[in-house]
Every structure is written in structure tokens, then in C-alpha cells.
Coordinates of C-alpha atoms in Angstrom, one line a residue:
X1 CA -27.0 -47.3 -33.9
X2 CA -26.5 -43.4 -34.1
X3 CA -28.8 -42.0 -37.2
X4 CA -26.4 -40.1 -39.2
X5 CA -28.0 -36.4 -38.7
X6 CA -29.2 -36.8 -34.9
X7 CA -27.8 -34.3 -33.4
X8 CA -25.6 -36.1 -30.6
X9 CA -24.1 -37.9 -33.8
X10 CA -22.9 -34.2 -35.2
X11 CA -21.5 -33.1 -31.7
X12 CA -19.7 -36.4 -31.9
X13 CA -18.2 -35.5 -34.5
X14 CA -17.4 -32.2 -34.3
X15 CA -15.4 -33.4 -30.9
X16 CA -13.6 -36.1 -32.9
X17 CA -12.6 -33.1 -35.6
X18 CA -11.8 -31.1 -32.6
X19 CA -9.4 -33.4 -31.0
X20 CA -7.6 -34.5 -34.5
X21 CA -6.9 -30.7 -35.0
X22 CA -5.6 -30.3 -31.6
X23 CA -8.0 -28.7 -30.2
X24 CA -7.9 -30.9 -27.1
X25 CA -4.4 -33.0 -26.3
X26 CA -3.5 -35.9 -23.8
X27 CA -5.2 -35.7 -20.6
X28 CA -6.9 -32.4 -21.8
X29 CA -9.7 -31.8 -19.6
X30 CA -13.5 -31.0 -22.2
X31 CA -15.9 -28.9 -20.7
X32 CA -18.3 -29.9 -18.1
X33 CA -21.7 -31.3 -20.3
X34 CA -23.6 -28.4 -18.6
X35 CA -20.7 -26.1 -20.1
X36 CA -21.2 -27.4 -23.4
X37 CA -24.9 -27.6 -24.1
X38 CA -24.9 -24.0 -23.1
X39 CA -21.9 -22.8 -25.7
X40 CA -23.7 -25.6 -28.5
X41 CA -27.5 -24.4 -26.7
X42 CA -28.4 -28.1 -27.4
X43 CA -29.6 -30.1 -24.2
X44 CA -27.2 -31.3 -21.5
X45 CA -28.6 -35.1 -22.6
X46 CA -27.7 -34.4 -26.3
X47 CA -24.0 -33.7 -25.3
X48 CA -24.4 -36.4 -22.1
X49 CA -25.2 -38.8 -25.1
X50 CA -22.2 -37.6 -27.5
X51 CA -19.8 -37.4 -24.7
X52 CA -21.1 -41.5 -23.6
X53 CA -20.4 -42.7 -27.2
X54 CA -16.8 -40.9 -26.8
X55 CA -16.2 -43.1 -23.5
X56 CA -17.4 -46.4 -25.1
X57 CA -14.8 -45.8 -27.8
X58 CA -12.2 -45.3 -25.3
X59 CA -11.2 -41.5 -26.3
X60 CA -12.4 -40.1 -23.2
X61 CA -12.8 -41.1 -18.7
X62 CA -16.1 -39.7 -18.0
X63 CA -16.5 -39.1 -14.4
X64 CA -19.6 -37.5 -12.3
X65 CA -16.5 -36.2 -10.2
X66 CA -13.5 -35.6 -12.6
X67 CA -15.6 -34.7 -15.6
X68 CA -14.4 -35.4 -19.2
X69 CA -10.9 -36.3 -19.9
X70 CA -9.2 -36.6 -23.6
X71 CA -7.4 -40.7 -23.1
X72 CA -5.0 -40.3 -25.8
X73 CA -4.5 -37.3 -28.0
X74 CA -2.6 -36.7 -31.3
X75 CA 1.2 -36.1 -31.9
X76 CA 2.1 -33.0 -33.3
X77 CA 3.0 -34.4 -36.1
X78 CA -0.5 -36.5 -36.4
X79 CA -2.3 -32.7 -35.6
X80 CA -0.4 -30.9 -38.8
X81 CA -1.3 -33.9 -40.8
X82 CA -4.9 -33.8 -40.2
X83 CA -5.1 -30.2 -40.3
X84 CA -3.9 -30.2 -44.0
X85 CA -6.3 -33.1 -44.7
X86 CA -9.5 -31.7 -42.9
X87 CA -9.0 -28.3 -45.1
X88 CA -7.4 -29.1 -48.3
X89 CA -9.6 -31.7 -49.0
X90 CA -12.8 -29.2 -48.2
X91 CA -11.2 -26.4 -49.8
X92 CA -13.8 -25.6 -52.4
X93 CA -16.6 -27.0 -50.3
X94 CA -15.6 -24.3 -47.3
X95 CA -14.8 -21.6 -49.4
X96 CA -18.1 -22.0 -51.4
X97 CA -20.0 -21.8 -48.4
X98 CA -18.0 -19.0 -46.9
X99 CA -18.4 -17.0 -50.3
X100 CA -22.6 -17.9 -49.8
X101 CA -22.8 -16.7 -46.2
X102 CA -24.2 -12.9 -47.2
X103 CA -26.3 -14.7 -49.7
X104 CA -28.0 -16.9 -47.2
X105 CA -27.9 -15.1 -44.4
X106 CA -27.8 -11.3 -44.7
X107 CA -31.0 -10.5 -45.0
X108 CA -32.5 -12.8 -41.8
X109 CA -29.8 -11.4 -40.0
X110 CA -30.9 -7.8 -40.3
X111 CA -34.8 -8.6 -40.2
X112 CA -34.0 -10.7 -36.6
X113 CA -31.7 -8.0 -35.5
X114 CA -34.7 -5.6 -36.6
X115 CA -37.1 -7.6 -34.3
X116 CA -34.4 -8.2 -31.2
X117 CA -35.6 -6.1 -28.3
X118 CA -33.0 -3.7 -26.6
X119 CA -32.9 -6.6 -23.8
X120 CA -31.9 -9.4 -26.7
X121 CA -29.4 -6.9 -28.1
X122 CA -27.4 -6.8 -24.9
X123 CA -27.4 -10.4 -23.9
X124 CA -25.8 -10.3 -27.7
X125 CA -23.3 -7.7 -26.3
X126 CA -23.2 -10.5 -23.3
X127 CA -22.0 -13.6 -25.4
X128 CA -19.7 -11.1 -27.4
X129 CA -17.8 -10.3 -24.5
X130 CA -17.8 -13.5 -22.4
X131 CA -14.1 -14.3 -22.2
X132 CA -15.5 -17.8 -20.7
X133 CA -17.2 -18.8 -23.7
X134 CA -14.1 -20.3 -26.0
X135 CA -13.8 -18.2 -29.9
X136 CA -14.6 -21.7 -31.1
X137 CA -18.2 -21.9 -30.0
X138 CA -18.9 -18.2 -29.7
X139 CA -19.8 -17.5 -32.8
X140 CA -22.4 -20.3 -33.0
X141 CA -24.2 -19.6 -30.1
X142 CA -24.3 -15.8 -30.9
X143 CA -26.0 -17.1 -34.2
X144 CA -28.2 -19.3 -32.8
X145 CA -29.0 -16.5 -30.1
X146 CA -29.8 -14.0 -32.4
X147 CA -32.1 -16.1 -35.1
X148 CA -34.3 -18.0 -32.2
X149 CA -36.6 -15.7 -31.8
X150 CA -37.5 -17.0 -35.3
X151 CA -38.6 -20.3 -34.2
X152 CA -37.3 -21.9 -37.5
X153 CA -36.1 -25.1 -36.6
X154 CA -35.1 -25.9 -40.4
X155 CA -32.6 -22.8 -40.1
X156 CA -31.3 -23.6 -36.8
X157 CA -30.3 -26.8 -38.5
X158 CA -28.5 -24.8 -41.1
X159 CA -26.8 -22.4 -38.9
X160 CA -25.6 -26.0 -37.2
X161 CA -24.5 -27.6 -40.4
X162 CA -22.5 -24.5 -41.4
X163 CA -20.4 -24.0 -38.1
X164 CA -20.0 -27.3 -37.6
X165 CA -18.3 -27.5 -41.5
X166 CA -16.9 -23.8 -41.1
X167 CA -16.5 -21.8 -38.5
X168 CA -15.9 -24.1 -35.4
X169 CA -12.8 -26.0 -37.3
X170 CA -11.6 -23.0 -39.2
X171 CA -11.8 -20.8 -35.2
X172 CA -10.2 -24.3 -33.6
X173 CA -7.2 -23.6 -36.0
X174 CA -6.9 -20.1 -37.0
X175 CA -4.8 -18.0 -35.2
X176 CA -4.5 -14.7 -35.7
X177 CA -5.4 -13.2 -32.7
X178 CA -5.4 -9.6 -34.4
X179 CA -8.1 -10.9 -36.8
X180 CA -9.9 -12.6 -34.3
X181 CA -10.1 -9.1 -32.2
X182 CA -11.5 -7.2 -35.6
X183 CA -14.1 -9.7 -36.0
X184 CA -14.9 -9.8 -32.4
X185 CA -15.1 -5.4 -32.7
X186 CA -16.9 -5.7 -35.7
X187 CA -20.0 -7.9 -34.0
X188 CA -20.4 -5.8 -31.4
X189 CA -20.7 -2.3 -33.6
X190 CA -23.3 -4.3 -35.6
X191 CA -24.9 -4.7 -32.0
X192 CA -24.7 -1.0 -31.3
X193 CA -26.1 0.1 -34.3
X194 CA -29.0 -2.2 -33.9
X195 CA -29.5 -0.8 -30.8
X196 CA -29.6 3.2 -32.2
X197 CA -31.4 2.1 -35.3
X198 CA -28.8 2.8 -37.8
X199 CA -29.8 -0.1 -40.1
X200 CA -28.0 1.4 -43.4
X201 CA -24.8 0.9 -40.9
X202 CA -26.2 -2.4 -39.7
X203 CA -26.4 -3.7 -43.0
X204 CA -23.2 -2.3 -44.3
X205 CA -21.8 -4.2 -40.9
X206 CA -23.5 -7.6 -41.9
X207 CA -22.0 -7.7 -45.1
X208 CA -18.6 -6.4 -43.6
X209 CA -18.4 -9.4 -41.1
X210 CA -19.3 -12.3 -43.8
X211 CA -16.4 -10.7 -45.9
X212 CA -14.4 -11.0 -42.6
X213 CA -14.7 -14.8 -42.3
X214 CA -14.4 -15.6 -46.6
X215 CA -10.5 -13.3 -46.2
X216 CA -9.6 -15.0 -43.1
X217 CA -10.1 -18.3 -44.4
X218 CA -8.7 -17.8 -48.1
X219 CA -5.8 -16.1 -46.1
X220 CA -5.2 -19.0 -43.9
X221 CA -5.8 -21.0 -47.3
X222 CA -2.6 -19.0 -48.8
X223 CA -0.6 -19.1 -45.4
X224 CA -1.3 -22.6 -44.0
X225 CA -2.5 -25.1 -46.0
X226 CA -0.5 -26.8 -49.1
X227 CA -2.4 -27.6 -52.2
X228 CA -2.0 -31.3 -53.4
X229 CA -4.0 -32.4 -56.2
X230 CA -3.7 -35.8 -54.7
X231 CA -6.4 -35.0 -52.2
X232 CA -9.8 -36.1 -53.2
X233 CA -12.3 -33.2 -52.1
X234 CA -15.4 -34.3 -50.7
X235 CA -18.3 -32.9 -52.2
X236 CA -20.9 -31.2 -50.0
X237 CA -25.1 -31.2 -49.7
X238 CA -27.2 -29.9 -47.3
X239 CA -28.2 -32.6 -44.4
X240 CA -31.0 -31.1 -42.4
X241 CA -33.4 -33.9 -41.6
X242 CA -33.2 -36.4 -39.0
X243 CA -34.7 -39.1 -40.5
X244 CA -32.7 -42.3 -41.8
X245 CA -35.6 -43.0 -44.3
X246 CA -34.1 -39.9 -47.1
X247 CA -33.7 -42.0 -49.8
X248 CA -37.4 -41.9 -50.1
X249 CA -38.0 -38.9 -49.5
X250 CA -35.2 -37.6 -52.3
X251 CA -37.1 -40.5 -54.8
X252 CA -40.3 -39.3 -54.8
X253 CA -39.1 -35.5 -55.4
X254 CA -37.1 -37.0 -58.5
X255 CA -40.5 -38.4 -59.6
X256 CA -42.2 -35.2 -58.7
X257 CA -39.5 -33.1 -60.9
X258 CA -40.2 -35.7 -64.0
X259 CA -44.0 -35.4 -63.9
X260 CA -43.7 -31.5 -64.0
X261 CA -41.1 -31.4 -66.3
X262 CA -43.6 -33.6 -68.6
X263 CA -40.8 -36.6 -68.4
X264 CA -43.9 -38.6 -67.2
X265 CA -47.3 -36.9 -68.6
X266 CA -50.5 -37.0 -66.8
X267 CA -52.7 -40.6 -67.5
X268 CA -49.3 -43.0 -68.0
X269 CA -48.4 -45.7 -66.2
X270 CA -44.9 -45.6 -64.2
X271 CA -42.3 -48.6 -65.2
X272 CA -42.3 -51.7 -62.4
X273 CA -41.3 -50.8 -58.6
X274 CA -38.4 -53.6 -60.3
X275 CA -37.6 -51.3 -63.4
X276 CA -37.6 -48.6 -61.3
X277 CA -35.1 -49.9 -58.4
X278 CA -32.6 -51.1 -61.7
X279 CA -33.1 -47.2 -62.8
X280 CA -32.2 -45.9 -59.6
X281 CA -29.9 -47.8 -57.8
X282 CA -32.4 -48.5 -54.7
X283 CA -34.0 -51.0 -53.3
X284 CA -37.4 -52.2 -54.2
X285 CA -38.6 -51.4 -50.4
X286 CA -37.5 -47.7 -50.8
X287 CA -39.2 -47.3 -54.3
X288 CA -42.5 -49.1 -53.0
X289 CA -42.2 -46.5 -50.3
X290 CA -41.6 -43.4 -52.2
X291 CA -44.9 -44.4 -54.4
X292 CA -47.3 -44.6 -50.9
X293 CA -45.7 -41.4 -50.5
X294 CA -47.0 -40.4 -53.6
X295 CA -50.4 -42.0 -53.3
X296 CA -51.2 -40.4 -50.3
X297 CA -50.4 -37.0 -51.6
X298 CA -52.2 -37.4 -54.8
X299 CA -49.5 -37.2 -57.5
X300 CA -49.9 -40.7 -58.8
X301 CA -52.9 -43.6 -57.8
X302 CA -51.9 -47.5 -57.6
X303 CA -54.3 -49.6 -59.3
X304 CA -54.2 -53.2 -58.4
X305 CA -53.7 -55.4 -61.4
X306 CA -52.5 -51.8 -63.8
X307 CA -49.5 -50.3 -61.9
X308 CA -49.0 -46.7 -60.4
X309 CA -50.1 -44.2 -62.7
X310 CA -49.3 -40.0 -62.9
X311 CA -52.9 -38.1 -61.8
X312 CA -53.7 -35.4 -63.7
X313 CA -52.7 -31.9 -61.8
X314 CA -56.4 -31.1 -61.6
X315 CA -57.1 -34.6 -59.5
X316 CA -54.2 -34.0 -57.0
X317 CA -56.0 -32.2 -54.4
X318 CA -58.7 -34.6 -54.5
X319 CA -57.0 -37.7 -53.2
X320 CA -54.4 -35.9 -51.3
X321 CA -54.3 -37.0 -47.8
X322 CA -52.4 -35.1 -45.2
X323 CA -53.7 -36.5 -41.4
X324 CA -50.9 -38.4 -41.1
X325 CA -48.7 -36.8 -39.0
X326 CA -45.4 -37.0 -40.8
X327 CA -46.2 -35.4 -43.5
X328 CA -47.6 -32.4 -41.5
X329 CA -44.3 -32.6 -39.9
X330 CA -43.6 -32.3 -43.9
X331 CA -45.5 -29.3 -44.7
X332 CA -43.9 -27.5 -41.7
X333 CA -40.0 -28.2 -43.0
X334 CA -41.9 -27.0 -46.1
X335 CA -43.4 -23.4 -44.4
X336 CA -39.9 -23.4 -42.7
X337 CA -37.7 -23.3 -45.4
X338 CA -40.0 -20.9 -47.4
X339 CA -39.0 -18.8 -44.4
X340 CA -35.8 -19.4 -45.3
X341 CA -36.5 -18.8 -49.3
X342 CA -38.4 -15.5 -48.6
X343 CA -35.0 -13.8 -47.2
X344 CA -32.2 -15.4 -49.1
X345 CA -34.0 -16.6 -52.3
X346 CA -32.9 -13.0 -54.2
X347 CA -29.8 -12.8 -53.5
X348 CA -29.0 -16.2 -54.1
X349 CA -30.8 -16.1 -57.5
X350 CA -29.1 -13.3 -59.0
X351 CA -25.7 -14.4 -58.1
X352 CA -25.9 -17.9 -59.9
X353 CA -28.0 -16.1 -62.9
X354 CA -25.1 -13.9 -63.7
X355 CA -22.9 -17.2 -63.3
X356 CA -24.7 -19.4 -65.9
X357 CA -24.5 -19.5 -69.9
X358 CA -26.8 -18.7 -72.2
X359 CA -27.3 -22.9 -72.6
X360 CA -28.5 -22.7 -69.4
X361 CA -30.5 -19.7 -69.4
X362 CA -32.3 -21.0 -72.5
X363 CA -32.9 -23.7 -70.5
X364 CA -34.8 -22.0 -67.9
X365 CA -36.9 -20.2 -70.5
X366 CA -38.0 -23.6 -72.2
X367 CA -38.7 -24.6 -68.8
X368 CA -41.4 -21.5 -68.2
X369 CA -42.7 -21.7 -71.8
X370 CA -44.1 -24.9 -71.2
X371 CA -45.4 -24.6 -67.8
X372 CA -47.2 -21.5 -69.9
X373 CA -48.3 -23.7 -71.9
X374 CA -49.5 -26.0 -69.7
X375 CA -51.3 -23.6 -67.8
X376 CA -49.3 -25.0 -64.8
X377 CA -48.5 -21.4 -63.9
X378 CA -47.9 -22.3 -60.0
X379 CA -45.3 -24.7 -60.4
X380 CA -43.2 -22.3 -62.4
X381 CA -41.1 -21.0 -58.9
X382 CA -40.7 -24.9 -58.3
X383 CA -39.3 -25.7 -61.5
X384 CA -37.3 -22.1 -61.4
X385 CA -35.5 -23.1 -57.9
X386 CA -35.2 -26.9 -59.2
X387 CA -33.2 -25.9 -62.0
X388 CA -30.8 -22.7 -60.2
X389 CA -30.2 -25.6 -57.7
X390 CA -29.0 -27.9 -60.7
X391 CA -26.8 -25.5 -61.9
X392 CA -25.4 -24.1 -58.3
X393 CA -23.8 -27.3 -58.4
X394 CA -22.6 -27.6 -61.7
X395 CA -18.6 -26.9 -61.8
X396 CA -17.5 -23.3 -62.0
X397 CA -13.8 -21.4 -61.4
X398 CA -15.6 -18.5 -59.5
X399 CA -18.4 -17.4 -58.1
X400 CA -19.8 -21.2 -57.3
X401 CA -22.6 -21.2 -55.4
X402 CA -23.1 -25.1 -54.9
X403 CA -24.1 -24.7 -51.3
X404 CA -26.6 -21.5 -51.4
X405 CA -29.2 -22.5 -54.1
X406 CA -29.7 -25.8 -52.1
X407 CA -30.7 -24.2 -48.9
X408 CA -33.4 -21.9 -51.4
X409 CA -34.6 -25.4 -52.3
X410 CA -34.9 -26.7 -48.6
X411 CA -38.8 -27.1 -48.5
X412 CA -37.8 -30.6 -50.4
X413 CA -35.9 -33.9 -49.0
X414 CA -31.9 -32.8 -48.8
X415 CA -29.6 -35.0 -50.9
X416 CA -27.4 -36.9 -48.9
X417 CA -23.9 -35.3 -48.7
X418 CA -20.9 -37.7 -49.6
X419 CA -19.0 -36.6 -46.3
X420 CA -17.9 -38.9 -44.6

């Protein structure tokens, strides 16, 4: 069975998407799997394995000869439906998101185009102006071109979850060639000014192209798609990690959040794994296993006979256990989205400060005035980000930055997203 974020599972799906909007009809041929991993830069067996699961299903002839074939496609009338369906029931999700692109992405932009050599500027220029490489995909590999040189494979999975959301329906659909050209110009005078060092002009550029895509899509909002409060909107998290095992992993943060919010105080014993599934709505499996999780990294001991019970902050780091190696692969998503943090984090924080009420900014005082007073001076940016994601999320007529503050808060275990 596919895990739901491998990666041959989300090209999946964005070719299903694809082919309900219309993007491919009857008999339409899809390109070659060599042409594909290069325009997605994923590996020819990722889309091989994408493109197999399409064939089992009967959507598409796979051939070593013929290549990929769409079976049967969509009527019209079937394409306009599910175009209105795909965007008016994302509608605040994908604006959102739009709206948080300079937020989350301005500032890595203009530190990797800082660091691109002349020779990486121009295979830029290259994959600007490569007719061959469809509008839909362009745009995703130029981003994933541009931000590799990073090495951050937590915000290559970002960039991923975003187009595959945003930009590669919204360019599969949009069509405004005029606009299209603009935004097109506008990316390679970002290039050219990278190149001659104008980075006041680069900047200005950046901020110029994410205002692009939020217009285009609130104009194609306006022109195209009908509201119809009828439509339930699906809400939207961040799904970066691989693993099926999340629940877990989004458990033992809860717990983690409690303890340092002095829910559960330093000495006392945690309720039954039992109590705690009923609590939680999980099974007692995943709760047992959220609590190893927690022995081994020394925020709580099981003692046989007593229960599990909350260490004292000053014990942690002496039974904290890190050789095994998936929580080293742990503390890198954690480096890696600090990565992430360090050039959005601002931006992002500002924004949803001058968004929330006093309640809430009360709330975050009480918050630091006890960590003061706990001396627990350290966990004060982890509590800070815990509660700006909170409130990212909370319902707002403008200015909603639901999606942004969760990326800042990537270093721990994503919720799951209710997308289906």
C-alpha cells in the first residue's frame, strides 16, 4: 500500500488532479517518465512507480514503445465541474498560502540567489526560457533549481507540497497568456539582477513575483470560479514526513507542549496508556509508542509497577538517548527546519502579531512570565512559535496566515492535513 506522503503517491496525485482539470484528455499522450522526473527533478523510478499505479487502475497504456497514454479522459462538462470543485473548495486554503509565499520564502530566495554562481544563474535563465518544459512544471523545477544548493531536504518537501497545492493546478488552469508572459519577464529580471549584484532590485523583484501569483489567482478567483457556500473547504496542514507512524510523533509533541506549559509538572505520574488513548482518540499501541519515544529522549521515565512519570528539566539530558538512528534522522528534520525558521521566522512572526488580539497577546506574555519564572529561559522560542502556530490557524477575515506559522514550527512532527 502507497504511504500517504511518499513521493510517487503525491505525483500520483497530482496526475489524477491533472487529468480531472483537463490537463490531459482521451488518448492524450503524458510525457515520457525520463521527461517527467526531469520537469518534477524526482527520479525516473519515482515517476516509473506513479505512472505503474496509473496503469493498474486502468487510467493509462504504458508501453516501453508507445509511452504513456490517458485511457479515458473527462467530458467537458466533467472538466468545468471539477475545476470549480478543486478551487472553490480550497479557496481560503490556496489563497492563504499564496498571501504567505513572501513570508516563507523571500528571504531564502534572495540568500540562495546570493550564493548561485554566475553558471547556476544562467542554467536559471535556461529553464526560464525552455519553451519544452510545459508552464505547469516550470515553475517548480526553477524553484527546486534555485534552493538545492541548500541541501535542505525538509524545504524541498515544502516547495513540493506548495506547487503541488498551488501553482501546478492553478498554471494547469489559468490562462492568461499575457500574465503568464509578465511573470515569465519578471523571473528572468530577478535573474539579471542577480547576476549584476543589484540585490535592492532583486529583492524588490522577489516580492514583485509573489504578488504576481496571490493577483493572478484572486483574479481567476473573481473571473472563474463561483462561490457556493455549499462547498465544504478542506482545511490544510503541512505534510512533510514520509513516515506512516505521525500519529506518534504529533502525540508525544502534545505531551512535550503540556509538560512545558506546566499542564503536567515535573515529579507526577502521567494517567494510564488506557486514560490516555480515551483522552486522545488513539490507540493504545500509538500512545505506548509515543511514551518509548519519550523515554528514550529523557522527558519522562517508565517505572515498572508506578507508571510513566514527567523528569525534571534538569534530568533530561541525562537519560537522553540519541544512537538510534531515527531520531538522528529527527534531529536533522530538526537542524533543517531551523534552516527554514532562521529566514522566514521574522516575517512570519510580525505578520500574525499584528493579526492577533490583545487576549491573545496576553496570552503569550503569561506564557514567558512563567517560563521566567521557571528559569526555563531556553524553551521560551518553543513555547513562542507553539503558540503563533496556534493562532496562525485560528479563523480570521484577512491577513490569515494558517499555513506560514506552521512551516516556522517544522522542526516538530506535522499534523496530518484533512485533504483528502
Amino acid at each position: 500500500m502507497q504511504k500517504k506522503n511518499d513521493m510517487q503517491n503525491l505525483i500520483y496525485t497530482l496526475l489524477i488532479t491533472q487529468i480531472k482539470l483537463g490537463v490531459y484528455r482521451q488518448h492524450d499522450p503524458l510525457p515520457y517518465i525520463k521527461q517527467m522526473s526531469d520537469y518534477l527533478c524526482v527520479a525516473p523510478e519515482t515517476v516509473r512507480a506513479a505512472y505503474g499505479r496509473l496503469k493498474v487502475e486502468q487510467v493509462i497504456t504504458l508501453s516501453k514503445k508507445a509511452g504513456a497514454h490517458l485511457s479515458a479522459g473527462c467530458t467537458e462538462n466533467q472538466i468545468q465541474q471539477n475545476i470549480q470543485e478543486y478551487f472553490e473548495s480550497r479557496r481560503t486554503m490556496l489563497l492563504d498560502l499564496a498571501a504567505s509565499m513572501p513570508a516563507l520564502f523571500g528571504k531564502m530566495e534572495l540568500l540562495s540567489l546570493k550564493k548561485a554562481s554566475p553558471q547556476a544563474l544562467d542554467q536559471l535563465k535556461v529553464i526560464q526560457l525552455d519553451s519544452q518544459i510545459p508552464p505547469t512544471y516550470r515553475s517548480l523545477k526553477f524553484f527546486l533549481s534555485l534552493h538545492r544548493q541548500s541541501e535542505n531536504q525538509l524545504l524541498t518537501r515544502l516547495i513540493w507540497r506548495i506547487f503541488i497545492l498551488v501553482h501546478i493546478p492553478f498554471f494547469s488552469v489559468f490562462q492568461d497568456r499575457k500574465m503568464l508572459e509578465e511573470q515569465q519577464a519578471q523571473q528572468i529580471m530577478l535573474l539579471e539582477a542577480s547576476l549584476s549584484g543589484q540585490w535592492q532590485t532583486v529583492q524588490n523583484l522577489i516580492e514583485s513575483s509573489h504578488l504576481w501569483l496571490f493577483n493572478a489567482l484572486r483574479k481567476y478567483y473573481h473571473e472563474s470560479i463561483r462561490p457556493d457556500s455549499t462547498v465544504q473547504e478542506i482545511q490544510f496542514a503541512w505534510e512533510l514526513y514520509y513516515k506512516s507512524d505521525q500519529k506518534r510523533y504529533s502525540f508525544a509533541v502534545t505531551l512535550i507542549k503540556q509538560i512545558n506549559r506546566g499542564q503536567r509538572k515535573s515529579g507526577e505520574f502521567l494517567p494510564s496508556l488506557a486514560a490516555l488513548a480515551a483522552e486522545n482518540q488513539l490507540s493504545v499501541s500509538t500512545v505506548r509508542r509515543a511514551l518509548d519515544l519519550l523515554n528514550d529522549i529523557g522527558v519522562v521515565k517508565s517505572i515498572n509497577g508506578k507508571g510513566t512519570q514527567v523528569l525534571p528539566f534538569e534530568q533530561i539530558a541525562a537519560h537522553c538517548d540519541f544512537s538510534q538512528p531515527i531520531y538522528r534522522r529527527r534531529l536533522i528534520d530538526f537542524i533543517e527546519s531551523l534552516h527554514v525558521c532562521a529566514c522566514s521566522c521574522r516575517a512570519v512572526v510580525e505578520q500574525t502579531l499584528l493579526a492577533m488580539t490583545g487576549a491573545q497577546r496576553n496570552q503569550l506574555l503569561e506564557l514567558l512570565e512563567r517560563l521566567y519564572a521557571q528559569q526555563r529561559y531556553g524553551l521560551g522560542i518553543y513555547g513562542v512559535i507553539g503558540i503563533l502556530a496556534e493562532e496562525a490557524h485560528s479563523p480570521r477575515d484577512s491577513h490569515a496566515l494558517r499555513s506560514a506559522l506552521s512551516a516556522v514550527s517544522l522542526g516538530l512532527p506535522a499534523a496530518h492535513s484533512q485533504e483528502k
